Tab-separated table of C-alpha atoms in Angstrom:
chain	number	residue	atom	x	y	z
K	1	SER	CA	0.031	-0.051	0.112
K	2	TYR	CA	0.892	3.617	-0.630
K	3	VAL	CA	0.038	6.361	1.878
K	4	MET	CA	0.087	10.423	1.021
K	5	VAL	CA	-0.385	12.619	3.885
K	6	ASP	CA	-1.861	15.832	2.611
K	7	THR	CA	-3.118	19.154	3.872
K	8	ARG	CA	-6.261	20.539	3.363
K	9	GLU	CA	-8.624	23.307	4.679
K	10	GLU	CA	-9.790	20.642	7.430
K	11	GLY	CA	-6.792	19.352	8.854
K	12	LEU	CA	-4.383	16.810	7.705
K	13	VAL	CA	-5.764	14.219	5.416
K	14	MET	CA	-4.533	10.622	4.702
K	15	THR	CA	-4.886	8.505	1.771
K	16	VAL	CA	-4.437	5.069	1.476
K	17	ALA	CA	-4.263	3.513	-1.964
K	18	ARG	CA	-2.489	-0.034	-3.217
K	19	ARG	CA	-1.245	1.984	-6.249
K	20	VAL	CA	0.906	5.611	-6.341
K	21	VAL	CA	-1.196	6.581	-9.262
K	22	ASP	CA	-4.796	5.344	-7.139
K	23	LEU	CA	-3.495	8.250	-4.751
K	24	PHE	CA	-4.845	10.621	-6.648
K	25	ALA	CA	-7.807	8.905	-7.981
K	26	LYS	CA	-11.356	10.490	-7.466
K	27	GLY	CA	-12.520	7.697	-4.902
K	28	ALA	CA	-9.295	7.059	-3.364
K	29	GLU	CA	-9.867	5.956	0.742
K	30	ALA	CA	-8.988	9.688	2.484
K	31	LYS	CA	-9.716	10.195	6.332
K	32	ILE	CA	-9.266	13.481	8.522
K	33	VAL	CA	-6.317	12.188	10.872
K	34	CYS	CA	-5.714	15.592	12.412
K	35	LYS	CA	-8.307	18.487	12.220
K	36	ASN	CA	-7.525	22.215	12.143
K	37	SER	CA	-8.896	24.300	14.735
K	38	SER	CA	-9.648	28.575	14.970
K	39	SER	CA	-6.119	29.149	16.203
K	40	TYR	CA	-3.949	26.884	14.339
K	41	ARG	CA	-3.679	24.650	11.234
K	42	PHE	CA	-1.135	21.938	10.359
K	43	ILE	CA	0.303	21.661	6.929
K	44	ASN	CA	3.232	19.382	5.634
K	45	GLY	CA	3.163	16.674	7.861
K	46	GLU	CA	5.632	13.231	7.306
K	47	LEU	CA	4.570	10.014	8.390
K	48	TYR	CA	7.020	7.847	10.114
K	49	CYS	CA	6.145	4.204	11.762
K	50	CYS	CA	8.896	3.728	14.432
K	51	LYS	CA	10.474	1.527	16.542
K	52	ASP	CA	8.233	1.210	19.771
K	53	GLY	CA	5.251	0.273	17.217
K	54	LYS	CA	3.554	3.901	17.195
K	55	TRP	CA	2.970	5.731	14.047
K	56	ARG	CA	3.776	9.689	14.444
K	57	ILE	CA	3.163	12.584	11.911
K	58	TYR	CA	5.855	15.245	12.317
K	59	ALA	CA	3.980	18.583	10.713
K	60	THR	CA	4.455	22.268	10.905
K	61	VAL	CA	1.454	24.328	12.741
K	62	GLU	CA	0.434	27.875	11.809
K	63	THR	CA	-0.570	29.990	14.520
K	64	LYS	CA	-1.531	33.545	14.053
K	65	GLY	CA	1.752	35.006	11.709
K	66	GLU	CA	3.857	31.885	13.520
K	67	THR	CA	5.001	28.383	12.358
K	68	HIS	CA	6.323	25.536	14.672
K	69	ILE	CA	7.044	21.728	14.343
K	70	CYS	CA	4.715	18.948	16.446
K	71	VAL	CA	4.502	15.668	16.329
K	72	LEU	CA	0.922	13.711	16.082
K	73	GLU	CA	0.882	10.358	17.427
K	74	SER	CA	-1.570	7.202	17.177
K	75	THR	CA	-1.385	3.554	17.592
K	76	LYS	CA	-2.774	2.843	14.066
K	77	ALA	CA	-1.324	4.264	10.176
K	78	PHE	CA	-4.729	5.088	9.280
K	79	GLY	CA	-6.096	5.836	13.103
K	80	GLN	CA	-7.327	9.041	14.752
K	81	TYR	CA	-3.899	11.240	15.716
K	82	LYS	CA	-3.253	13.425	18.748
K	83	ASN	CA	-1.196	16.278	19.263
K	84	CYS	CA	2.044	15.079	21.294
K	85	GLY	CA	3.314	19.035	21.153
K	86	ARG	CA	5.947	20.638	19.963
K	87	VAL	CA	9.119	18.909	18.755
K	88	ILE	CA	11.173	21.857	19.787
K	89	GLU	CA	10.619	25.519	21.219
K	90	ASP	CA	11.730	27.729	17.910
K	91	GLU	CA	9.580	29.587	16.516
K	92	ASN	CA	9.245	30.213	12.561
K	93	VAL	CA	10.294	26.757	11.976
K	94	ALA	CA	8.694	24.435	9.330
K	95	ASP	CA	8.836	21.760	6.652
K	96	PRO	CA	10.544	18.662	9.560
K	97	THR	CA	11.634	15.480	8.317
K	98	LEU	CA	14.060	12.738	9.954
K	99	LEU	CA	17.109	11.626	9.452
K	100	LYS	CA	17.603	8.129	10.432
K	101	THR	CA	21.483	6.826	11.064
K	102	SER	CA	22.930	3.350	10.194
K	103	ASP	CA	24.099	3.444	13.991
K	104	GLY	CA	20.280	4.483	15.086
K	105	LYS	CA	20.245	7.610	16.170
K	106	ILE	CA	17.386	10.387	14.607
K	107	TYR	CA	18.032	13.592	13.566
K	108	LEU	CA	15.432	15.912	12.884
K	109	VAL	CA	16.184	18.447	9.747
K	110	TYR	CA	13.811	21.271	9.033
K	111	ALA	CA	14.133	25.221	7.237
K	112	VAL	CA	13.876	28.090	9.500
K	113	LYS	CA	12.380	30.991	8.280
K	114	GLY	CA	11.803	34.893	9.278
K	115	ALA	CA	15.126	37.058	9.510
K	116	LYS	CA	17.862	34.415	9.676
K	117	ARG	CA	16.808	31.905	7.647
K	118	GLY	CA	18.305	28.704	6.935
K	119	ILE	CA	18.084	24.408	6.949
K	120	VAL	CA	18.881	22.853	10.559
K	121	VAL	CA	19.875	19.602	11.682
K	122	ARG	CA	18.926	18.504	15.458
K	123	GLN	CA	19.287	15.310	17.479
K	124	MET	CA	16.225	13.845	18.777
K	125	LYS	CA	16.234	12.938	22.420
K	126	ASN	CA	13.552	10.596	21.927
K	127	TYR	CA	10.657	10.459	19.291
K	128	LEU	CA	8.519	13.323	21.003
K	129	LYS	CA	11.484	15.994	21.837
K	130	ALA	CA	14.445	17.229	20.191
K	131	ASP	CA	17.816	18.327	21.340
K	132	SER	CA	18.522	21.974	22.736
K	133	ARG	CA	21.437	22.110	20.132
K	134	SER	CA	21.612	22.484	16.577
K	135	VAL	CA	23.666	22.992	13.597
K	136	GLU	CA	23.056	25.069	10.397
K	137	ILE	CA	23.933	23.378	7.678
K	138	VAL	CA	22.800	25.628	4.856
K	139	SER	CA	22.494	29.269	5.910
K	140	GLY	CA	20.193	31.554	3.910
K	141	LYS	CA	19.385	35.002	3.566
K	142	GLU	CA	16.706	37.281	4.398
K	143	ASP	CA	15.673	37.892	0.794
K	144	LYS	CA	16.163	33.851	0.006
K	145	LYS	CA	13.438	31.343	0.921
K	146	LEU	CA	14.651	28.207	2.207
K	147	SER	CA	12.271	25.204	2.285
K	148	SER	CA	11.029	21.922	1.736
K	149	PRO	CA	14.180	20.022	2.954
K	150	THR	CA	14.443	16.008	2.400
K	151	VAL	CA	17.124	12.875	2.984
K	152	VAL	CA	18.058	11.170	0.444
K	153	ARG	CA	20.613	8.370	0.386
K	154	ARG	CA	22.568	7.786	-2.919
K	155	GLY	CA	25.652	5.680	-3.217
K	156	GLY	CA	26.669	5.147	0.038
K	157	LYS	CA	26.621	9.053	0.431
K	158	THR	CA	23.315	11.004	2.474
K	159	PHE	CA	22.237	14.013	1.083
K	160	ILE	CA	19.851	16.927	2.186
K	161	VAL	CA	17.865	18.154	-0.686
K	162	TYR	CA	15.917	21.432	-0.258
K	163	VAL	CA	14.177	24.292	-1.977
K	164	SER	CA	16.019	27.712	-2.537
K	165	GLY	CA	14.775	31.012	-3.655
K	166	ASP	CA	11.344	31.863	-4.267
K	167	GLU	CA	11.960	29.925	-8.468
K	168	GLY	CA	11.885	26.763	-6.528
K	169	LYS	CA	15.088	25.387	-7.491
K	170	SER	CA	16.093	22.256	-5.909
K	171	VAL	CA	19.367	21.904	-4.016
K	172	MET	CA	21.454	19.383	-2.936
K	173	LYS	CA	24.069	19.054	-0.058
K	174	ALA	CA	26.073	15.664	0.747
K	175	LEU	CA	26.447	15.490	4.524
K	176	GLU	CA	29.978	14.701	5.369
């Protein structure tokens, strides 16, 4: 099965299909797994099945002009998700993704918005909270948008791919 987590007006929606093309079909099975409220809106969720058997969605949350990163948790992939709160206390951060290393460590990779833009990596203490120390791996300028980091492994190397600039150009950076 293929699963897609999508942002819609009512909240985060999960769609399940047998084939990837069916995720976008008119009759695909879709379910709201976490509802928006009048004070916050979930966007950009990524689904993970964790070693403890729980399913988690790491998502950006918009609240009155600011964004932050939270984790949603469920015992079933297609179940109702509970908001477990912020993964980090920082404001104006978005687009979370996880990096799992061969030694079992998990890192949160995300974009920083606002005046000090960048792509940042932070080790996770557990599945719900990240360490307070962070490392900026890509530094941005105030006029340059950096967003949507994702982890790609190729030829024994790990890369962070992200969007740079308003024209949406993708950039690949190797982690050493």
